[in-house]
Short mmCIF file of C-alpha atoms and ligand atoms in Angstrom, two decimals:
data_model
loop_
_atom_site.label_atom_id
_atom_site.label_comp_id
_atom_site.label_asym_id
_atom_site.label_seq_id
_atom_site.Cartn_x
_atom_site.Cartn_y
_atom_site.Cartn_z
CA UNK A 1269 -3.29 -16.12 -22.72
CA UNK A 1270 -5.82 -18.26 -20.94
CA UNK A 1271 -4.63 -20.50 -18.38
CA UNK A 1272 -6.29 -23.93 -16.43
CA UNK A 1273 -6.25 -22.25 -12.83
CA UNK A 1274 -8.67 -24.28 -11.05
CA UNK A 1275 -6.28 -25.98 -8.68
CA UNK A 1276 -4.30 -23.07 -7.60
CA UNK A 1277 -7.70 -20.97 -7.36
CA UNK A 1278 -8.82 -23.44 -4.81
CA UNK A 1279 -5.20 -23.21 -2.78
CA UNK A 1280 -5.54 -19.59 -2.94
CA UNK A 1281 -9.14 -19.78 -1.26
CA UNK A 1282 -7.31 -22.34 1.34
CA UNK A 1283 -4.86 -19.51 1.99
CA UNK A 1284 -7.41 -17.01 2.57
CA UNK A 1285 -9.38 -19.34 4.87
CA UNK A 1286 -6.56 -20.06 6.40
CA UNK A 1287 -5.54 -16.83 7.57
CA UNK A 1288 -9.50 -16.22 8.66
CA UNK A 1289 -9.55 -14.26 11.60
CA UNK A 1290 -13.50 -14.75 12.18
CA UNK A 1291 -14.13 -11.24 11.15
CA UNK A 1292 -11.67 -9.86 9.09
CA UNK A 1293 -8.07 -11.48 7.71
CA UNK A 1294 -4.48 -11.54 7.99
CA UNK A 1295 -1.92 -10.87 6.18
CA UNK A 1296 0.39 -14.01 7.03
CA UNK A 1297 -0.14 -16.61 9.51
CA UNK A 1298 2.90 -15.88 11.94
CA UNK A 1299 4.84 -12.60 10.81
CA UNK A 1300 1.65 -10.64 10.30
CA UNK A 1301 -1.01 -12.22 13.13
CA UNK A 1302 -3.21 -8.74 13.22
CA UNK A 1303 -4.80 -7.02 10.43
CA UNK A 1304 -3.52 -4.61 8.19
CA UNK A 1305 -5.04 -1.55 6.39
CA UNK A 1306 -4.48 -2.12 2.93
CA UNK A 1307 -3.79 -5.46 2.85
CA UNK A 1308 -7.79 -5.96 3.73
CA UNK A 1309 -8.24 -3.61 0.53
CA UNK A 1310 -6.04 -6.26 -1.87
CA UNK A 1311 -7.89 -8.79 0.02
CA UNK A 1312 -11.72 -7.81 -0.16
CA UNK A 1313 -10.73 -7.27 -3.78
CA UNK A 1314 -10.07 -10.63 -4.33
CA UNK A 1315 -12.90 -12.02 -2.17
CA UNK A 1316 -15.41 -9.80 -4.00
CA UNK A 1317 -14.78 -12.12 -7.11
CA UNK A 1318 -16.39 -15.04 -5.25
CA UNK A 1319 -17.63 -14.26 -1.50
CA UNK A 1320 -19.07 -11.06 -1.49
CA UNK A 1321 -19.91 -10.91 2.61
CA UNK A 1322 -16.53 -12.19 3.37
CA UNK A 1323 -15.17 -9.02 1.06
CA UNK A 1324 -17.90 -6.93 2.89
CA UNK A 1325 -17.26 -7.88 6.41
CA UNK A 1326 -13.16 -7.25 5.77
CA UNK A 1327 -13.47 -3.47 5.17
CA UNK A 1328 -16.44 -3.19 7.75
CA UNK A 1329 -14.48 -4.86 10.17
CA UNK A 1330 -11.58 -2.51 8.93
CA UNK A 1331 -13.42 0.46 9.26
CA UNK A 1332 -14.88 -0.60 12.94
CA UNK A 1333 -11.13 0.53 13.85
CA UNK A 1334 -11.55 4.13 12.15
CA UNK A 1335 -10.00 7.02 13.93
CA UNK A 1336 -12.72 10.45 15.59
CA UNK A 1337 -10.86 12.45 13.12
CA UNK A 1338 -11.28 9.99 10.23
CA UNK A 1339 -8.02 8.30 9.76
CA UNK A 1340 -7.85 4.21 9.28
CA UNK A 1341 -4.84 2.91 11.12
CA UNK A 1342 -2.12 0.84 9.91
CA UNK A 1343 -2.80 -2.31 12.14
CA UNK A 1344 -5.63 -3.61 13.79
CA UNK A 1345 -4.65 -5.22 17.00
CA UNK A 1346 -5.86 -9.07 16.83
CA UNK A 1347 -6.46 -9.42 20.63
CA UNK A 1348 -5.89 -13.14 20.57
CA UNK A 1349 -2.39 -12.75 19.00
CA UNK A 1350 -0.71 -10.03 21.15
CA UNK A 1351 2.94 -10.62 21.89
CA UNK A 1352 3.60 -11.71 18.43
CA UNK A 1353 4.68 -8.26 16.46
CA UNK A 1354 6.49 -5.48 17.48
CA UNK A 1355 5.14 -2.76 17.68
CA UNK A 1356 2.08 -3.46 19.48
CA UNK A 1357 -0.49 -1.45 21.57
CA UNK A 1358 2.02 -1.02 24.83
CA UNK A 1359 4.07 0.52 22.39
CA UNK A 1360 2.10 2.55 20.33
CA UNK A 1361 -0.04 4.27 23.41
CA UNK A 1362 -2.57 5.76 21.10
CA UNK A 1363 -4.84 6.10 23.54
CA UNK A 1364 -3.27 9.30 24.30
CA UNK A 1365 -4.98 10.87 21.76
CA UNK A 1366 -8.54 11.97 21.79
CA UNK A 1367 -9.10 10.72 18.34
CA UNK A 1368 -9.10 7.23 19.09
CA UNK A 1369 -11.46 4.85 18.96
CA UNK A 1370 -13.33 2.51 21.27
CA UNK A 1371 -13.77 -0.97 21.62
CA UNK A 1372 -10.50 -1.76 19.42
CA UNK A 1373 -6.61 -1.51 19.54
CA UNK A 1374 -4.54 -0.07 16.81
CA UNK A 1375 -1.30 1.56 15.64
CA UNK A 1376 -0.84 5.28 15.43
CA UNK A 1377 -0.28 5.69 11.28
CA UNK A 1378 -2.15 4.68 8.18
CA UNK A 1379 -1.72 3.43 4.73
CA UNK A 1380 -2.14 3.92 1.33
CA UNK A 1381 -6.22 4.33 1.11
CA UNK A 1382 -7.17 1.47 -1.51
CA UNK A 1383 -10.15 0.91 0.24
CA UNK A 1384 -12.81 2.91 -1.99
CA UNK A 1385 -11.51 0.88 -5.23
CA UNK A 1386 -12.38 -2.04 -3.16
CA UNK A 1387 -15.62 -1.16 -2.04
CA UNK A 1388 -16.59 -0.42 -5.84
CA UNK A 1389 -15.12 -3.94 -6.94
CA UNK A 1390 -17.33 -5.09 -4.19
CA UNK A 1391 -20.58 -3.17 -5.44
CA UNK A 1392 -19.72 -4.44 -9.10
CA UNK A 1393 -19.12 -8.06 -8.21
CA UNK A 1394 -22.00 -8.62 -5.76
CA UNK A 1395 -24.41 -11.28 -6.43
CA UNK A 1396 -26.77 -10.09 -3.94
CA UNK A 1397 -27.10 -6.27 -5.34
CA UNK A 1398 -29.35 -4.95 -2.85
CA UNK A 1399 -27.63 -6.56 -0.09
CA UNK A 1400 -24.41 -4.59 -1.31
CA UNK A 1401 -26.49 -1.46 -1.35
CA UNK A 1402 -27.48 -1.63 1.88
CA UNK A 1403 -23.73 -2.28 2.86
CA UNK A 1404 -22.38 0.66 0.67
CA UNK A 1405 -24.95 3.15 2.31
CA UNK A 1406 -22.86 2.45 5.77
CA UNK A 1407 -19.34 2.31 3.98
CA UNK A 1408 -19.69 5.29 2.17
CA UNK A 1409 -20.08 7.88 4.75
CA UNK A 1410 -16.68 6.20 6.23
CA UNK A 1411 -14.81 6.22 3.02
CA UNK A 1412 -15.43 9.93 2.55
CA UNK A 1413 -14.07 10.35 6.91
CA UNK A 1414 -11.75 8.68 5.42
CA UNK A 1415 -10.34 10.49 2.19
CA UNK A 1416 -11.64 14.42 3.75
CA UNK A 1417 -8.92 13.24 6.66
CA UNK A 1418 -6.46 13.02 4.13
CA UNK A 1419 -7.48 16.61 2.84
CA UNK A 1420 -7.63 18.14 6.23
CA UNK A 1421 -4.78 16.93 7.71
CA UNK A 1422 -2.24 15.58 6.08
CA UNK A 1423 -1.79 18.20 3.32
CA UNK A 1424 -1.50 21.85 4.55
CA UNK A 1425 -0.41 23.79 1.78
CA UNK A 1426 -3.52 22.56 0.53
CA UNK A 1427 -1.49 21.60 -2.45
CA UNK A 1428 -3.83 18.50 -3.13
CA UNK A 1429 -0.66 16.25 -2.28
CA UNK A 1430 -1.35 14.25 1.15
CA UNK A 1431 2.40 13.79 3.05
CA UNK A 1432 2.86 10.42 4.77
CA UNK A 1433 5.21 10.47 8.12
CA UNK A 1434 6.33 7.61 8.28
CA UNK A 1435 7.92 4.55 6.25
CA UNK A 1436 5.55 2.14 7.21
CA UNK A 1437 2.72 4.23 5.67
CA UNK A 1438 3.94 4.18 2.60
CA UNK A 1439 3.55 0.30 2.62
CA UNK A 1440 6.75 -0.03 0.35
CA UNK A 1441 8.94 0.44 3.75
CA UNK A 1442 12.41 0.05 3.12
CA UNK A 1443 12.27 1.06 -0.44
CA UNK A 1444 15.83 2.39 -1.74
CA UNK A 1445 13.70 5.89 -2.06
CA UNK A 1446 14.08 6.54 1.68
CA UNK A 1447 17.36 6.00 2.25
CA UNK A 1448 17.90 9.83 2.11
CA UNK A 1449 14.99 10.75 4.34
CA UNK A 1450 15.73 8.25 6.77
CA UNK A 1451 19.63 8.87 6.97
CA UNK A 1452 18.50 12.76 7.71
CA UNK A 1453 16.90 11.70 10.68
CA UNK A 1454 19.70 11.64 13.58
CA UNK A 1455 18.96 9.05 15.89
CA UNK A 1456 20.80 9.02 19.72
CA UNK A 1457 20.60 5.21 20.56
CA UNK A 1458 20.84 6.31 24.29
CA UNK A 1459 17.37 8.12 24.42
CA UNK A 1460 15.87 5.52 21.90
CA UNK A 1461 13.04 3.65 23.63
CA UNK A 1462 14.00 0.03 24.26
CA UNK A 1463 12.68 -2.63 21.81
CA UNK A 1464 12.79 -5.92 20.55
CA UNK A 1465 12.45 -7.01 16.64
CA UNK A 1466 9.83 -9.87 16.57
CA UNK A 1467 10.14 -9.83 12.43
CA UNK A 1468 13.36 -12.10 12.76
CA UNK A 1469 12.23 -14.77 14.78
CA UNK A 1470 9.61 -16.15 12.15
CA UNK A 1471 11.60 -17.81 9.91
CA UNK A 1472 12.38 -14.88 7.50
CA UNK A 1473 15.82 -14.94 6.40
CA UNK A 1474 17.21 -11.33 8.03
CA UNK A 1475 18.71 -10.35 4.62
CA UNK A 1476 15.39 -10.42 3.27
CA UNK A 1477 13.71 -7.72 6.17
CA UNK A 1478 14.82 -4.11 6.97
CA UNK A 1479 18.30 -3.20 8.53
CA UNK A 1480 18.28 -2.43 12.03
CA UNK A 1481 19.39 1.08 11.07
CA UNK A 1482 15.86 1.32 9.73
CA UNK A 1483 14.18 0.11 12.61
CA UNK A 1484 15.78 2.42 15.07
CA UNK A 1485 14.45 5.00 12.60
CA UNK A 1486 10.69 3.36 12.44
CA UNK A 1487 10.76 3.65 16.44
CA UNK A 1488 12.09 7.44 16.63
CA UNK A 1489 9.18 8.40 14.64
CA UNK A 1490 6.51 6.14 16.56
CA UNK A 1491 8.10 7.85 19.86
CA UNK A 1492 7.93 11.11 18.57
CA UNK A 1493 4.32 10.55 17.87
CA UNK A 1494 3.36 9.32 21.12
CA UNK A 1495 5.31 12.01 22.44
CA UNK A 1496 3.08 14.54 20.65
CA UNK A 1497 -0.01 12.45 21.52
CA UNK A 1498 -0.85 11.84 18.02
CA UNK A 1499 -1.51 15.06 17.17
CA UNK A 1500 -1.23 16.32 13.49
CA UNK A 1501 -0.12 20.01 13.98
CA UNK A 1502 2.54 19.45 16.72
CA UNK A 1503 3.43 16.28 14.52
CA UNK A 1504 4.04 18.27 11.57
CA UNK A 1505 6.11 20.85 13.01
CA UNK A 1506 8.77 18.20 14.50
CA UNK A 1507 8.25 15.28 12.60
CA UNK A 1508 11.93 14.90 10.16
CA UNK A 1509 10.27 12.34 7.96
CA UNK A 1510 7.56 14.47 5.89
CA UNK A 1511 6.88 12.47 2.37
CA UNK A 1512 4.33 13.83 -0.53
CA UNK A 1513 4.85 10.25 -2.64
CA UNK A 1514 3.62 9.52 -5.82
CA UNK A 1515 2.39 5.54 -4.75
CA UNK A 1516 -0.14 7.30 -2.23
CA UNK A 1517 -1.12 10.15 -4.27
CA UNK A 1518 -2.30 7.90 -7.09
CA UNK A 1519 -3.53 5.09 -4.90
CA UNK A 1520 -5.36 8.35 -3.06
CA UNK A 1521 -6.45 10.02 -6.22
CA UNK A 1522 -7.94 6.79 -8.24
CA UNK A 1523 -9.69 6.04 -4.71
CA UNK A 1524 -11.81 9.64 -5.03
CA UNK A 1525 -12.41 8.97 -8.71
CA UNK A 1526 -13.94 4.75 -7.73
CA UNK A 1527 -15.69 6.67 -4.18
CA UNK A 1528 -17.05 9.51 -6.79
CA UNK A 1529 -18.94 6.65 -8.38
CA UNK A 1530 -20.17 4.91 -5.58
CA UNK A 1531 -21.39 8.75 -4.39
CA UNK A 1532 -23.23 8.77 -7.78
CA UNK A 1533 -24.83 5.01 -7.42
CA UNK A 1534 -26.05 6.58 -3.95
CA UNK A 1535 -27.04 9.83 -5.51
CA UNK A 1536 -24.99 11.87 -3.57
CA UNK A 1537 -23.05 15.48 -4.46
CA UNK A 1538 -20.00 14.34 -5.85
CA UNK A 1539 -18.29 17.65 -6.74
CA UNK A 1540 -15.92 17.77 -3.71
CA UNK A 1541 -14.47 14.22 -4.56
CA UNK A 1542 -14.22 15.15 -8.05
CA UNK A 1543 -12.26 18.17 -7.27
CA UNK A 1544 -10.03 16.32 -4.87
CA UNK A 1545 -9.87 14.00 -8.15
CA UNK A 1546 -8.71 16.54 -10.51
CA UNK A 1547 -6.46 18.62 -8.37
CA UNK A 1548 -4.34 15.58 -7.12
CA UNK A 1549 -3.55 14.60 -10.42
CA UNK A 1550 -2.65 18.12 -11.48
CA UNK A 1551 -0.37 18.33 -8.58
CA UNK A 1552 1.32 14.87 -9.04
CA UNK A 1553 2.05 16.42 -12.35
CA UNK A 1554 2.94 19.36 -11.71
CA UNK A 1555 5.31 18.51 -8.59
CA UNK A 1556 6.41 15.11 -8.83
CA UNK A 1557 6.97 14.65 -12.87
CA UNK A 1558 10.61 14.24 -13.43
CA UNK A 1559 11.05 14.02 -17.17
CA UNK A 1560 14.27 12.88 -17.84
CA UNK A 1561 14.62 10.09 -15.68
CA UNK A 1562 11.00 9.61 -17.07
CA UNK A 1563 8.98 8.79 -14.04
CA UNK A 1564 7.80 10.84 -11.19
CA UNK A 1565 9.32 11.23 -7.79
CA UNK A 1566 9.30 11.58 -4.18
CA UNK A 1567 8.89 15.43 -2.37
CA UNK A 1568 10.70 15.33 0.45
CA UNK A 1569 8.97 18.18 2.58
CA UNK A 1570 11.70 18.65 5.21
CA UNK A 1571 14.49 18.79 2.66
CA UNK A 1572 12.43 20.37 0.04
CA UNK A 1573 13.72 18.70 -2.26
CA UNK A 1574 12.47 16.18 -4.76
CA UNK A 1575 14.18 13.12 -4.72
CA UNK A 1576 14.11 10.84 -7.87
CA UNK A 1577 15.09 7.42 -6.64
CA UNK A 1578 13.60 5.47 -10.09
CA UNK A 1579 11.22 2.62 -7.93
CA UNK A 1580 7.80 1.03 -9.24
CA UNK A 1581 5.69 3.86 -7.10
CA UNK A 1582 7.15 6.38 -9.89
CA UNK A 1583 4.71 4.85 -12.67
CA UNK A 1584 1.55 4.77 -10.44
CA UNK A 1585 0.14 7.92 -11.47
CA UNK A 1586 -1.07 5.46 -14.24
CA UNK A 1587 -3.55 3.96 -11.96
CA UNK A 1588 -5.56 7.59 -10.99
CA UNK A 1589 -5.07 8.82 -14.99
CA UNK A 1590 -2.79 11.93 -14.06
CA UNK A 1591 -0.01 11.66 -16.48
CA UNK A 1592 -0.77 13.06 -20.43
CA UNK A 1593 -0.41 11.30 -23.50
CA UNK A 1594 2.95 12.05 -23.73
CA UNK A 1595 3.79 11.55 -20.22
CA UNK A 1596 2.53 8.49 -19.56
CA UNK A 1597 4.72 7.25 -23.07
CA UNK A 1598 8.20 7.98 -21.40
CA UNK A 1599 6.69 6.40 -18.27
CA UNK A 1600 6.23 3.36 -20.50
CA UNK A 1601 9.79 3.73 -22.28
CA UNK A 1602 11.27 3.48 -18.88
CA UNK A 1603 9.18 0.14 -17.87
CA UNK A 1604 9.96 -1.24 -21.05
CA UNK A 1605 13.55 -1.15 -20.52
CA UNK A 1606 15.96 -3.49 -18.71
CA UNK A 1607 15.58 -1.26 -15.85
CA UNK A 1608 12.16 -2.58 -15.13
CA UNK A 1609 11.77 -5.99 -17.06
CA UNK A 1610 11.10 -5.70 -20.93
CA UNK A 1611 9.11 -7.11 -22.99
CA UNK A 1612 11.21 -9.03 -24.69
CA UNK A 1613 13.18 -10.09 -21.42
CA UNK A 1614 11.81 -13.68 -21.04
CA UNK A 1615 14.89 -14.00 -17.84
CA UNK A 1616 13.05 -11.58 -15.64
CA UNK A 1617 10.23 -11.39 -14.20
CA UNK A 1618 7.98 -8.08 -14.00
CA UNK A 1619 8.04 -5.58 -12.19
CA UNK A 1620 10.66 -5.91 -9.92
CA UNK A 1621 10.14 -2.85 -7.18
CA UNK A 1622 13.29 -1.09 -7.57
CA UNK A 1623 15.79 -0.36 -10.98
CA UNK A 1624 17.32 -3.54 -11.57
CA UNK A 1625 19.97 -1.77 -12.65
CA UNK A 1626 20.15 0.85 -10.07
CA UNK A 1627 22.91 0.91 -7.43
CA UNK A 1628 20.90 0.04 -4.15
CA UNK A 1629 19.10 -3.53 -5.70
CA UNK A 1630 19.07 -6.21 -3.19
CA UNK A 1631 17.63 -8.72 -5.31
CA UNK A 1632 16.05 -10.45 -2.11
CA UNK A 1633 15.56 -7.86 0.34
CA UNK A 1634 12.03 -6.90 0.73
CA UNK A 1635 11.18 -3.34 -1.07
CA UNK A 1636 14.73 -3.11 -2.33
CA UNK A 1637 14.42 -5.33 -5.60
CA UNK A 1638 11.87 -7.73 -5.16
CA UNK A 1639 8.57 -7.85 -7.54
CA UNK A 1640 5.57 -7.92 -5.52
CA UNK A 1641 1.73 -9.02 -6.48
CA UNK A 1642 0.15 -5.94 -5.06
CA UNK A 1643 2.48 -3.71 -7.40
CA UNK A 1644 1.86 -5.89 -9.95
CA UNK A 1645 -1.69 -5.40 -9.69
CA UNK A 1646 -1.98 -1.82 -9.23
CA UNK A 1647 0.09 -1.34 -12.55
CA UNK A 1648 -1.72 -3.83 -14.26
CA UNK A 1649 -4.88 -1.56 -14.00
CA UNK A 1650 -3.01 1.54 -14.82
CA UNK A 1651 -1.25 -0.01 -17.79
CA UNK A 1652 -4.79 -1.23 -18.99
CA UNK A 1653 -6.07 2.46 -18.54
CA UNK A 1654 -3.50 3.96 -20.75
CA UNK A 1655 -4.24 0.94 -23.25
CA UNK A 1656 -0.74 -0.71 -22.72
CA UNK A 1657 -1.99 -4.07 -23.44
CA UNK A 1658 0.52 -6.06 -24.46
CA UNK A 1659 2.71 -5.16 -21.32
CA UNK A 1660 -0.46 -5.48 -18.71
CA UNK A 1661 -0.97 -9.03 -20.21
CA UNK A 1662 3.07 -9.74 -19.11
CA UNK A 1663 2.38 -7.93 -15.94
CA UNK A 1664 -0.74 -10.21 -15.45
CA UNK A 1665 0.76 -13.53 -16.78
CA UNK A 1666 3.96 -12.86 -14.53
CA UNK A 1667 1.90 -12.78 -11.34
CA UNK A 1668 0.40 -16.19 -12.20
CA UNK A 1669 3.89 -17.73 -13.40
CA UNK A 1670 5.35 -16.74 -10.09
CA UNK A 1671 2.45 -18.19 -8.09
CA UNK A 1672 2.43 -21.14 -10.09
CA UNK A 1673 5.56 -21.48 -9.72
CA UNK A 1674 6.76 -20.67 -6.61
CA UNK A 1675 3.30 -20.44 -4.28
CA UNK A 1676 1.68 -17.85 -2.48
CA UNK A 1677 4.94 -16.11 -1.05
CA UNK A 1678 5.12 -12.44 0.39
CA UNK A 1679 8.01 -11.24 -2.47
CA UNK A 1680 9.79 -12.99 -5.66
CA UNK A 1681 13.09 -12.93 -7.12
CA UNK A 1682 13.13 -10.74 -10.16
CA UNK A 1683 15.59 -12.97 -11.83
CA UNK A 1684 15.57 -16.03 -10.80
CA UNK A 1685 11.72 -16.18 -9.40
CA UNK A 1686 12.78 -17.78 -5.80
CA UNK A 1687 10.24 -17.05 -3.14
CA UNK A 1688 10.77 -15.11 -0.39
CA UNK A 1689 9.23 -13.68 3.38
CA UNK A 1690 6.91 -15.37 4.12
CA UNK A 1691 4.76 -17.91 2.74
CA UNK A 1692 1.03 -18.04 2.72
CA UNK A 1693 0.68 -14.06 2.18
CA UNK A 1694 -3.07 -12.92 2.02
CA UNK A 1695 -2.19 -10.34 -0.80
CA UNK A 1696 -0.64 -12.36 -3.02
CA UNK A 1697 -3.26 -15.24 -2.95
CA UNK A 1698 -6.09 -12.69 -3.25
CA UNK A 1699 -4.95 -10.77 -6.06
CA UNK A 1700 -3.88 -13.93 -7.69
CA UNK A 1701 -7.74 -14.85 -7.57
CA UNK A 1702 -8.73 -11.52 -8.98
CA UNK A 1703 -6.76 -11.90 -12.16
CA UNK A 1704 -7.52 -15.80 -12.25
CA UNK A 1705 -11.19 -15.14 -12.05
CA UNK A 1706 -11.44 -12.43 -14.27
CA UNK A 1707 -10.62 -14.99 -16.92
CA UNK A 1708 -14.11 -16.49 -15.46
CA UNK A 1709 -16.35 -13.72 -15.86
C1 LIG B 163 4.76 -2.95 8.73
C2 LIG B 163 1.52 -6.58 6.22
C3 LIG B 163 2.51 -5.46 5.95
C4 LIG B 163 2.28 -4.78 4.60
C5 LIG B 163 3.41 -3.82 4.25
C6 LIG B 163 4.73 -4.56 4.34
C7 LIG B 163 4.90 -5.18 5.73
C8 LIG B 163 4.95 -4.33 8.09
C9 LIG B 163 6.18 -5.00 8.64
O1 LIG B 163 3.82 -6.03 6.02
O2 LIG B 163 5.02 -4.12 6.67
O3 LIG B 163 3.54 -2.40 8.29
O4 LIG B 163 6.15 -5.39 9.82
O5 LIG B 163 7.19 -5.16 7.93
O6 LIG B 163 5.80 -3.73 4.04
O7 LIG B 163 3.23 -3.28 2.96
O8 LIG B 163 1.09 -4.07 4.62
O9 LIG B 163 1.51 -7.45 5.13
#
């Protein structure tokens, strides 16, 4: 379906200018005043489509923040805005560890590593192709820090599966799928470090953020961090909240197989990426695929367990190609049903986050129902890769009904459409752009 976008591609330009931080952009202009790992990804991926230094200069700026050992923080403290978020630096203390960087302030986690997908949208987009080489030879070097980090550190089985500690770094953070983790972890309010939500006093409804239960979790981990000075080992041994999910895996996995490309365009050796590639997949297959609810699932390390809460990250092995044939039909099966949205559902729209007929949907509450642009997006490409057209077309047409709609909000009603967080949300105007301008080219 073609659609007349021209005004809302212009208001989703104003939102991205708006949000300009002079070097690199944020997420929101109140609730989120720093920058944040992957939302730069979503958001040089929609820049590349018509400003290809402003999608340049977000990752570099990005990367300017990169840990010694390699790892890309969460956040990227906005030095103008401090006092706005919590957590911030004071918190944090990650200058405890020797691995961090100079010149900048950040948090102590990361996030799902979109950031080599971006940098090839980037190198395909450009206008100015030699000017995007010349950037690329200084990204790439950084995107492979980035991606070995993953490999050294955060996977020590050497399983090809990269853990995340923490809810935040899954990016989906109070998805219904960590309930059980979280409730594991025993929290003793008297030795919790003192803190203060800053979330609630923007204008977002409560009932549409996390619970204070899961706060007082997000800050036992960050203490328990900073405790260990950031480091991985002692980390790992203590740390109650040890995730192998599939959303990172296959956001992780697609990444080597876009950086593998770049590698070649560069005429580098390519065979480690590849490998990481292949063997990611193989694992997300062979650990995470849980056929008869039909999608695959959480490993919780610490409980070693898997845990099959049925959420949208459960059909992103799409995205990096690791399901078969067969697989990646009762993956569809299961997005094609009321669960998720059908087809033939013209009430809903797609794809809400969690089961919408699963026993945890909030409806309004953040990860726990909502449908969101960036996981609209990422299964978009994956449903295009398994040649699910029909349903990447509703995927595609629902994130440009809901924008049109209801603006350039943070989250959306899967029923009723009704926009919630907060308004003006980087992600969702940027990703909008991408699928609006792809009409273009
Ligand atoms: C914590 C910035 C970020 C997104 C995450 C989203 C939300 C932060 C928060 O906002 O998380 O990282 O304070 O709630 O869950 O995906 O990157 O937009």
């Amino acid at each position: 379906m073609r659609h007349d976008l021209g005004d809302l591609v212009s208001k989703a330009k104003g939102v991205l200018d708006g949000n300009w931080l002079g070097a690199s952009t944020k997420p929101a202009p109140d609730l989120y005043p720093h920058q944040w790992n992957w939302d730069s990804g979503f958001i040089a991926i929609g820049s590349a489509r018509y400003n290809q230094k402003r999608a340049q200069q977000e990752l570099s700026t990005l990367f300017k923040a990169q840990w010694k050992n390699g790892m890309l923080p969460q956040i990227v403290f906005n030095p103008d805005a401090l006092g706005g978020y919590f957590p911030e630096p004071d918190f944090w203390q990650c200058d405890l560890s020797p691995n961090y960087p100079e010149g900048v302030e950040t948090s102590g986690i990361t996030m799902p590593p979109v950031h080599a997908m971006a940098a090839l949208r980037i190198f395909e987009n450009a206008s100015d192709q030699q000017e995007a080489r010349q950037w690329l030879e200084d990204m790439y070097p950084k995107l492979l820090a980035l991606h070995a980090y993953f490999y050294r550190e955060r996977d020590p089985q050497k399983e090809g599966l990269i853990y995340i500690r923490h809810p935040w770094e899954s990016g989906m953070d109070n998805a219904p799928t960590w309930d059980s983790p979280l409730k594991a972890i025993r929290v003793d309010k008297s030795k919790l470090p003192a803190y203060e939500r800053k979330d609630l006093k923007k204008g977002v409804p409560a009932e549409q953020r996390p619970s204070h239960d899961d706060y007082d979790r997000y800050v036992y981990l960050v203490d328990l961090f900073r405790r260990h000075r950031y480091d991985e080992k002692a980390i790992y041994e203590e740390c109650p909240f040890l995730i192998q999910g599939p959303l990172f895996n296959a956001i992780l996995s697609k990444g080597n197989e876009d950086l593998a490309e770049l590698g070649r365009v560069l005429g580098k050796d390519v065979g480690q990426i590849e490998e990481w590639h292949q063997q990611t997949n193989r694992a997300m297959r062979s650990k995470m695929w849980h056929e008869e609810h039909g999608a695959y699932d959480i490993f919780d390390l610490r409980a070693d367990e898997r845990i099959g809460t049925l959420i949208a990250a459960g059909f992103m092995p799409l995205l990096s190609g690791a399901p078969t044939e067969d697989e990646a039909q009762v993956l569809y099966s299961i997005l094609e049903s009321k669960a998720f949205c059908s087809l033939s559902d013209e009430r809903c729209y797609s794809i809400p986050n969690y089961n919408l007929e699963g026993d945890f949907l909030d409806a309004s509450n953040y990860w726990r129902g909502p449908v969101w642009i960036n996981t609209n997006w990422l299964l978009l490409q994956g449903l295009r890769r398994y040649g699910f057209q029909e349903k990447a077309e509703r995927v595609k047409n629902d994130m440009i009904r809901l924008v049109k709609q209801f603006g350039f909000h943070e989250y959306f009603d899967p029923f009723e459409g009704a926009a919630y967080g907060t308004d003006n949300f980087s992600w969702t105007a940027a990703l909008f752009l991408d699928v609006a301008l792809e009409e273009e080219a």
